[in-house]
PDB file of C-alpha atoms in Angstrom:
ATOM      1  CA  UNK A  18      25.105   9.619 -14.992  1.00 77.00           C
ATOM      2  CA  UNK A  19      25.280   8.255 -12.073  1.00 86.00           C
ATOM      3  CA  UNK A  20      29.364   6.825 -10.463  1.00 93.00           C
ATOM      4  CA  UNK A  21      30.131   5.147  -7.909  1.00 97.00           C
ATOM      5  CA  UNK A  22      33.965   5.731  -7.046  1.00 97.00           C
ATOM      6  CA  UNK A  23      35.934   3.381  -4.872  1.00 97.00           C
ATOM      7  CA  UNK A  24      39.283   4.551  -3.595  1.00 96.00           C
ATOM      8  CA  UNK A  25      40.253   1.332  -1.765  1.00 97.00           C
ATOM      9  CA  UNK A  26      41.549  -1.111  -4.159  1.00 96.00           C
ATOM     10  CA  UNK A  27      43.253  -3.183  -1.310  1.00 97.00           C
ATOM     11  CA  UNK A  28      42.113  -3.488   1.983  1.00 97.00           C
ATOM     12  CA  UNK A  29      43.830  -5.724   4.902  1.00 97.00           C
ATOM     13  CA  UNK A  30      41.904  -6.852   9.175  1.00 98.00           C
ATOM     14  CA  UNK A  31      43.006  -9.074  10.757  1.00 98.00           C
ATOM     15  CA  UNK A  32      40.738 -11.767  11.738  1.00 97.00           C
ATOM     16  CA  UNK A  33      38.359 -10.654  14.611  1.00 97.00           C
ATOM     17  CA  UNK A  34      38.709  -7.101  14.079  1.00 98.00           C
ATOM     18  CA  UNK A  35      36.797  -4.469  12.105  1.00 98.00           C
ATOM     19  CA  UNK A  36      37.306  -2.192   8.700  1.00 98.00           C
ATOM     20  CA  UNK A  37      35.740  -0.034   6.773  1.00 98.00           C
ATOM     21  CA  UNK A  38      35.252   0.318   2.863  1.00 98.00           C
ATOM     22  CA  UNK A  39      34.492   3.247   1.712  1.00 98.00           C
ATOM     23  CA  UNK A  40      32.288   4.075  -1.027  1.00 98.00           C
ATOM     24  CA  UNK A  41      31.339   7.836  -1.991  1.00 98.00           C
ATOM     25  CA  UNK A  42      28.464   8.032  -5.929  1.00 97.00           C
ATOM     26  CA  UNK A  43      27.351  11.034  -7.776  1.00 95.00           C
ATOM     27  CA  UNK A  44      23.561  11.723  -8.624  1.00 93.00           C
ATOM     28  CA  UNK A  45      21.013  14.553  -9.284  1.00 91.00           C
ATOM     29  CA  UNK A  46      17.692  11.912  -7.877  1.00 89.00           C
ATOM     30  CA  UNK A  47      17.237  12.129  -4.235  1.00 86.00           C
ATOM     31  CA  UNK A  48      15.230   9.097  -4.133  1.00 87.00           C
ATOM     32  CA  UNK A  49      17.465   5.373  -4.927  1.00 90.00           C
ATOM     33  CA  UNK A  50      18.975   2.424  -3.272  1.00 91.00           C
ATOM     34  CA  UNK A  51      22.714   1.141  -1.931  1.00 94.00           C
ATOM     35  CA  UNK A  52      23.811  -1.654  -2.083  1.00 95.00           C
ATOM     36  CA  UNK A  53      27.106  -3.285  -0.907  1.00 97.00           C
ATOM     37  CA  UNK A  54      27.945  -7.355  -2.622  1.00 97.00           C
ATOM     38  CA  UNK A  55      30.484  -8.913  -2.232  1.00 97.00           C
ATOM     39  CA  UNK A  56      32.475 -11.897  -4.526  1.00 95.00           C
ATOM     40  CA  UNK A  57      34.408 -14.208  -3.601  1.00 92.00           C
ATOM     41  CA  UNK A  58      37.291 -15.590  -5.224  1.00 87.00           C
ATOM     42  CA  UNK A  59      35.839 -17.319  -8.147  1.00 80.00           C
ATOM     43  CA  UNK A  60      32.081 -17.846  -6.425  1.00 83.00           C
ATOM     44  CA  UNK A  61      29.218 -15.722  -7.477  1.00 89.00           C
ATOM     45  CA  UNK A  62      28.610 -12.317  -6.054  1.00 94.00           C
ATOM     46  CA  UNK A  63      26.014 -12.067  -2.926  1.00 94.00           C
ATOM     47  CA  UNK A  64      23.682  -8.867  -2.044  1.00 94.00           C
ATOM     48  CA  UNK A  65      25.383  -7.809   1.783  1.00 96.00           C
ATOM     49  CA  UNK A  66      23.655  -5.599   2.272  1.00 96.00           C
ATOM     50  CA  UNK A  67      21.437  -2.532   1.204  1.00 94.00           C
ATOM     51  CA  UNK A  68      20.179   0.789   1.977  1.00 94.00           C
ATOM     52  CA  UNK A  69      17.274   2.961   0.808  1.00 90.00           C
ATOM     53  CA  UNK A  70      18.065   6.676   0.013  1.00 90.00           C
ATOM     54  CA  UNK A  71      14.664   7.893   2.011  1.00 88.00           C
ATOM     55  CA  UNK A  72      15.409   6.129   5.536  1.00 87.00           C
ATOM     56  CA  UNK A  73      17.698   7.820   8.023  1.00 84.00           C
ATOM     57  CA  UNK A  74      18.706   4.773   9.569  1.00 90.00           C
ATOM     58  CA  UNK A  75      21.858   3.171   8.566  1.00 93.00           C
ATOM     59  CA  UNK A  76      21.029  -0.645   7.634  1.00 93.00           C
ATOM     60  CA  UNK A  77      22.601  -3.628   9.761  1.00 93.00           C
ATOM     61  CA  UNK A  78      23.026  -7.028   8.732  1.00 93.00           C
ATOM     62  CA  UNK A  79      24.565  -9.209  11.888  1.00 95.00           C
ATOM     63  CA  UNK A  80      28.260  -7.725  11.200  1.00 97.00           C
ATOM     64  CA  UNK A  81      27.923  -5.811   8.250  1.00 97.00           C
ATOM     65  CA  UNK A  82      26.925  -2.396   8.702  1.00 97.00           C
ATOM     66  CA  UNK A  83      27.043   0.819   6.506  1.00 97.00           C
ATOM     67  CA  UNK A  84      27.548   4.385   7.689  1.00 97.00           C
ATOM     68  CA  UNK A  85      24.778   6.790   5.073  1.00 96.00           C
ATOM     69  CA  UNK A  86      25.743   9.948   4.761  1.00 95.00           C
ATOM     70  CA  UNK A  87      22.486  11.579   1.743  1.00 94.00           C
ATOM     71  CA  UNK A  88      24.351  14.910   2.330  1.00 93.00           C
ATOM     72  CA  UNK A  89      27.949  13.898   1.857  1.00 95.00           C
ATOM     73  CA  UNK A  90      27.141  10.811  -0.935  1.00 96.00           C
ATOM     74  CA  UNK A  91      28.899   8.221   1.405  1.00 97.00           C
ATOM     75  CA  UNK A  92      28.287   4.820   1.479  1.00 97.00           C
ATOM     76  CA  UNK A  93      30.423   2.885   3.624  1.00 98.00           C
ATOM     77  CA  UNK A  94      30.913  -0.614   5.127  1.00 98.00           C
ATOM     78  CA  UNK A  95      32.063  -1.271   8.249  1.00 98.00           C
ATOM     79  CA  UNK A  96      32.890  -5.650   9.611  1.00 98.00           C
ATOM     80  CA  UNK A  97      32.940  -6.360  13.044  1.00 98.00           C
ATOM     81  CA  UNK A  98      35.173  -9.291  13.750  1.00 97.00           C
ATOM     82  CA  UNK A  99      36.415  -9.729  10.995  1.00 98.00           C
ATOM     83  CA  UNK A 100      36.595 -13.477   9.773  1.00 97.00           C
ATOM     84  CA  UNK A 101      38.632 -15.705   7.076  1.00 96.00           C
ATOM     85  CA  UNK A 102      35.502 -15.921   5.011  1.00 95.00           C
ATOM     86  CA  UNK A 103      34.444 -12.124   4.236  1.00 97.00           C
ATOM     87  CA  UNK A 104      37.758 -12.317   2.226  1.00 97.00           C
ATOM     88  CA  UNK A 105      37.277 -11.177  -1.400  1.00 97.00           C
ATOM     89  CA  UNK A 106      36.170  -8.532  -3.687  1.00 97.00           C
ATOM     90  CA  UNK A 107      33.917  -5.552  -2.024  1.00 98.00           C
ATOM     91  CA  UNK A 108      31.521  -4.072  -4.494  1.00 98.00           C
ATOM     92  CA  UNK A 109      29.415  -0.347  -3.870  1.00 98.00           C
ATOM     93  CA  UNK A 110      26.295  -0.610  -6.235  1.00 96.00           C
ATOM     94  CA  UNK A 111      23.995   2.398  -7.018  1.00 95.00           C
ATOM     95  CA  UNK A 112      20.309   1.629  -8.292  1.00 91.00           C
ATOM     96  CA  UNK A 113      18.678   4.641  -9.775  1.00 86.00           C
ATOM     97  CA  UNK A 114      14.809   5.607 -10.411  1.00 77.00           C
ATOM     98  CA  UNK A 115      12.736   3.797 -11.897  1.00 71.00           C
ATOM     99  CA  UNK A 116      14.702   0.148 -10.906  1.00 70.00           C
ATOM    100  CA  UNK A 117      17.282   1.288 -13.759  1.00 81.00           C
ATOM    101  CA  UNK A 118      20.307  -1.700 -13.708  1.00 88.00           C
ATOM    102  CA  UNK A 119      22.838  -1.346 -10.933  1.00 92.00           C
ATOM    103  CA  UNK A 120      26.082   1.133 -11.536  1.00 94.00           C
ATOM    104  CA  UNK A 121      28.752  -0.784 -10.289  1.00 96.00           C
ATOM    105  CA  UNK A 122      31.831   0.546  -8.184  1.00 97.00           C
ATOM    106  CA  UNK A 123      35.261  -0.971  -9.295  1.00 96.00           C
ATOM    107  CA  UNK A 124      35.707  -2.406  -5.901  1.00 97.00           C
ATOM    108  CA  UNK A 125      37.644  -3.651  -2.603  1.00 97.00           C
ATOM    109  CA  UNK A 126      40.246  -6.098  -2.621  1.00 97.00           C
ATOM    110  CA  UNK A 127      39.095  -7.511   1.306  1.00 98.00           C
ATOM    111  CA  UNK A 128      42.166  -9.674   3.062  1.00 97.00           C
ATOM    112  CA  UNK A 129      42.107 -10.885   6.161  1.00 97.00           C
ATOM    113  CA  UNK A 130      44.605 -12.248   7.912  1.00 97.00           C
ATOM    114  CA  UNK A 131      44.653 -15.099  10.277  1.00 95.00           C
TER     115      UNK A 131
ATOM    116  CA  UNK B  22      15.565 -22.778  -7.112  1.00 54.00           C
ATOM    117  CA  UNK B  23      18.615 -23.470  -8.158  1.00 76.00           C
ATOM    118  CA  UNK B  24      19.729 -19.662  -8.868  1.00 92.00           C
ATOM    119  CA  UNK B  25      20.825 -18.049 -12.008  1.00 95.00           C
ATOM    120  CA  UNK B  26      22.846 -20.729 -14.287  1.00 96.00           C
ATOM    121  CA  UNK B  27      25.424 -20.000 -16.863  1.00 97.00           C
ATOM    122  CA  UNK B  28      26.871 -21.729 -19.457  1.00 97.00           C
ATOM    123  CA  UNK B  29      29.518 -22.006 -20.301  1.00 97.00           C
ATOM    124  CA  UNK B  30      32.107 -21.227 -17.383  1.00 96.00           C
ATOM    125  CA  UNK B  31      34.680 -20.434 -19.509  1.00 97.00           C
ATOM    126  CA  UNK B  32      34.979 -20.368 -22.708  1.00 98.00           C
ATOM    127  CA  UNK B  33      38.581 -19.501 -24.694  1.00 98.00           C
ATOM    128  CA  UNK B  34      38.206 -18.797 -28.975  1.00 98.00           C
ATOM    129  CA  UNK B  35      40.127 -17.217 -31.473  1.00 97.00           C
ATOM    130  CA  UNK B  36      40.093 -14.224 -32.695  1.00 97.00           C
ATOM    131  CA  UNK B  37      37.322 -13.337 -34.915  1.00 97.00           C
ATOM    132  CA  UNK B  38      35.774 -16.313 -34.385  1.00 98.00           C
ATOM    133  CA  UNK B  39      31.522 -16.064 -32.544  1.00 98.00           C
ATOM    134  CA  UNK B  40      30.818 -16.904 -29.033  1.00 98.00           C
ATOM    135  CA  UNK B  41      27.336 -17.990 -27.469  1.00 98.00           C
ATOM    136  CA  UNK B  42      26.893 -17.621 -24.070  1.00 98.00           C
ATOM    137  CA  UNK B  43      23.629 -18.661 -22.055  1.00 98.00           C
ATOM    138  CA  UNK B  44      22.124 -17.326 -19.049  1.00 98.00           C
ATOM    139  CA  UNK B  45      19.670 -19.174 -17.126  1.00 97.00           C
ATOM    140  CA  UNK B  46      17.675 -16.415 -15.292  1.00 95.00           C
ATOM    141  CA  UNK B  47      15.780 -18.056 -11.398  1.00 93.00           C
ATOM    142  CA  UNK B  48      12.279 -19.213 -12.355  1.00 90.00           C
ATOM    143  CA  UNK B  49       9.494 -17.169 -12.799  1.00 84.00           C
ATOM    144  CA  UNK B  50      12.483 -13.509 -12.692  1.00 90.00           C
ATOM    145  CA  UNK B  51      10.692 -10.711 -14.863  1.00 90.00           C
ATOM    146  CA  UNK B  52      14.267  -8.624 -15.115  1.00 91.00           C
ATOM    147  CA  UNK B  53      17.505 -10.123 -15.966  1.00 94.00           C
ATOM    148  CA  UNK B  54      20.631  -8.493 -17.135  1.00 95.00           C
ATOM    149  CA  UNK B  55      24.433  -9.415 -18.743  1.00 97.00           C
ATOM    150  CA  UNK B  56      26.746  -7.665 -17.460  1.00 97.00           C
ATOM    151  CA  UNK B  57      30.556  -7.892 -18.386  1.00 97.00           C
ATOM    152  CA  UNK B  58      33.658  -7.346 -15.472  1.00 95.00           C
ATOM    153  CA  UNK B  59      37.803  -7.091 -16.930  1.00 94.00           C
ATOM    154  CA  UNK B  60      40.282  -7.973 -14.307  1.00 88.00           C
ATOM    155  CA  UNK B  61      40.210  -5.359 -11.904  1.00 84.00           C
ATOM    156  CA  UNK B  62      36.800  -3.232 -12.455  1.00 90.00           C
ATOM    157  CA  UNK B  63      33.787  -3.486 -10.925  1.00 93.00           C
ATOM    158  CA  UNK B  64      30.509  -5.007 -13.220  1.00 95.00           C
ATOM    159  CA  UNK B  65      30.007  -3.057 -16.184  1.00 95.00           C
ATOM    160  CA  UNK B  66      26.260  -2.857 -17.311  1.00 95.00           C
ATOM    161  CA  UNK B  67      26.246  -4.556 -21.268  1.00 96.00           C
ATOM    162  CA  UNK B  68      21.643  -4.512 -21.762  1.00 96.00           C
ATOM    163  CA  UNK B  69      18.763  -5.952 -19.766  1.00 93.00           C
ATOM    164  CA  UNK B  70      15.365  -7.167 -20.347  1.00 93.00           C
ATOM    165  CA  UNK B  71      11.704  -7.283 -18.549  1.00 91.00           C
ATOM    166  CA  UNK B  72      10.305 -10.300 -19.788  1.00 92.00           C
ATOM    167  CA  UNK B  73      11.341 -10.665 -23.602  1.00 92.00           C
ATOM    168  CA  UNK B  74      10.820  -7.064 -24.123  1.00 92.00           C
ATOM    169  CA  UNK B  75      14.655  -5.070 -24.189  1.00 92.00           C
ATOM    170  CA  UNK B  76      14.881  -2.181 -22.635  1.00 90.00           C
ATOM    171  CA  UNK B  77      17.707  -0.849 -23.054  1.00 90.00           C
ATOM    172  CA  UNK B  78      21.266  -1.495 -24.184  1.00 91.00           C
ATOM    173  CA  UNK B  79      25.011   0.288 -23.119  1.00 91.00           C
ATOM    174  CA  UNK B  80      27.093   1.358 -25.711  1.00 87.00           C
ATOM    175  CA  UNK B  81      29.414  -0.671 -24.767  1.00 83.00           C
ATOM    176  CA  UNK B  82      27.034  -3.023 -27.307  1.00 86.00           C
ATOM    177  CA  UNK B  83      28.468  -2.752 -30.220  1.00 89.00           C
ATOM    178  CA  UNK B  84      26.617  -4.085 -33.612  1.00 93.00           C
ATOM    179  CA  UNK B  85      29.103  -6.890 -33.253  1.00 96.00           C
ATOM    180  CA  UNK B  86      26.909  -8.376 -29.380  1.00 96.00           C
ATOM    181  CA  UNK B  87      23.305  -9.579 -29.386  1.00 96.00           C
ATOM    182  CA  UNK B  88      20.779 -10.451 -26.647  1.00 96.00           C
ATOM    183  CA  UNK B  89      18.059 -12.581 -27.185  1.00 96.00           C
ATOM    184  CA  UNK B  90      15.514 -13.292 -23.740  1.00 96.00           C
ATOM    185  CA  UNK B  91      12.893 -15.771 -26.020  1.00 91.00           C
ATOM    186  CA  UNK B  92       9.421 -16.443 -24.502  1.00 86.00           C
ATOM    187  CA  UNK B  93      11.098 -14.434 -20.999  1.00 85.00           C
ATOM    188  CA  UNK B  94      12.819 -17.321 -19.548  1.00 91.00           C
ATOM    189  CA  UNK B  95      16.733 -17.688 -20.523  1.00 96.00           C
ATOM    190  CA  UNK B  96      18.564 -15.683 -22.750  1.00 97.00           C
ATOM    191  CA  UNK B  97      21.891 -15.733 -25.094  1.00 98.00           C
ATOM    192  CA  UNK B  98      24.244 -13.440 -25.206  1.00 98.00           C
ATOM    193  CA  UNK B  99      25.785 -13.642 -28.959  1.00 97.00           C
ATOM    194  CA  UNK B 100      29.298 -12.176 -29.447  1.00 97.00           C
ATOM    195  CA  UNK B 101      30.207 -12.214 -33.486  1.00 97.00           C
ATOM    196  CA  UNK B 102      34.071 -11.560 -34.823  1.00 97.00           C
ATOM    197  CA  UNK B 103      35.712 -11.395 -31.098  1.00 97.00           C
ATOM    198  CA  UNK B 104      38.178  -9.236 -30.628  1.00 96.00           C
ATOM    199  CA  UNK B 105      40.687  -9.850 -27.910  1.00 96.00           C
ATOM    200  CA  UNK B 106      38.857  -6.616 -26.447  1.00 95.00           C
ATOM    201  CA  UNK B 107      36.041  -8.835 -25.137  1.00 96.00           C
ATOM    202  CA  UNK B 108      38.191 -11.088 -22.989  1.00 97.00           C
ATOM    203  CA  UNK B 109      36.562 -10.650 -19.659  1.00 97.00           C
ATOM    204  CA  UNK B 110      33.735 -12.278 -17.536  1.00 96.00           C
ATOM    205  CA  UNK B 111      30.311 -11.941 -18.420  1.00 97.00           C
ATOM    206  CA  UNK B 112      27.818 -11.731 -15.758  1.00 97.00           C
ATOM    207  CA  UNK B 113      23.935 -12.573 -15.776  1.00 97.00           C
ATOM    208  CA  UNK B 114      21.494 -11.672 -13.270  1.00 95.00           C
ATOM    209  CA  UNK B 115      18.232 -11.679 -12.669  1.00 93.00           C
ATOM    210  CA  UNK B 116      15.832 -10.132 -10.139  1.00 90.00           C
ATOM    211  CA  UNK B 117      11.757 -10.204  -9.289  1.00 85.00           C
ATOM    212  CA  UNK B 118      11.322  -6.805 -10.903  1.00 68.00           C
ATOM    213  CA  UNK B 119       8.548  -5.627  -9.047  1.00 64.00           C
ATOM    214  CA  UNK B 120       9.784  -2.890  -6.538  1.00 63.00           C
ATOM    215  CA  UNK B 121      13.332  -1.708  -6.990  1.00 58.00           C
ATOM    216  CA  UNK B 122      14.934  -2.522  -3.682  1.00 61.00           C
ATOM    217  CA  UNK B 123      14.586  -5.792  -5.035  1.00 73.00           C
ATOM    218  CA  UNK B 124      17.914  -7.665  -4.338  1.00 81.00           C
ATOM    219  CA  UNK B 125      19.523  -8.601  -7.952  1.00 89.00           C
ATOM    220  CA  UNK B 126      21.168 -12.792  -7.819  1.00 92.00           C
ATOM    221  CA  UNK B 127      24.243 -13.103 -10.051  1.00 95.00           C
ATOM    222  CA  UNK B 128      25.193 -16.200 -11.742  1.00 95.00           C
ATOM    223  CA  UNK B 129      29.129 -17.938 -11.778  1.00 94.00           C
ATOM    224  CA  UNK B 130      29.564 -16.096 -14.668  1.00 96.00           C
ATOM    225  CA  UNK B 131      31.369 -16.808 -17.724  1.00 97.00           C
ATOM    226  CA  UNK B 132      34.816 -16.422 -18.236  1.00 96.00           C
ATOM    227  CA  UNK B 133      36.095 -15.663 -21.926  1.00 98.00           C
ATOM    228  CA  UNK B 134      39.567 -15.925 -23.516  1.00 97.00           C
ATOM    229  CA  UNK B 135      39.791 -14.323 -27.211  1.00 98.00           C
ATOM    230  CA  UNK B 136      43.508 -15.737 -28.214  1.00 96.00           C
TER     231      UNK B 136
END
């Protein structure tokens, strides 16, 4: 079974600075998708960014980018120019072949300090 | 399109009672998922539907849990004889179903407290 590990329960960053959230995963599949979801307090989870495993180029969405290392099974999220609104729980998630349900990590709580 | 809607948002029930939650997915989304999230944990998969067919159930889904999606539209999740360990946030998500790179859209969840 696939597993997703987020080793940082909590992180903090100064406003306007850059922070990197870590994620590793375990799978025997060769083709899959990886996602980062954001869950603000008392609000619904929303997609931040996604990465296709067969694409070597790292995905980027405005201030959010990933560092995808397939051989190392690592998928970190970098948030640049952090804003107060970035404060939330961030979940790394894996979707395997055949459109299987998402498998989530335990999350990282990000605080942004003004 | 108003997004994924879940009802109720909060439910407090006494141990041993039955509860039922409802999820209305984004219209025309074929896939509907139920997850459970406890404090300090990520969402854990419970079950999912492709249209009205329930395709997979997690071993987390004990016999006290049942889910339905009649007519492939809204879905209900029922928990019978609730236990304190059932206290959690129950999340519903939907996706178009075509292609497995598609985003899953989540509702705001139903928070269950069993006292």
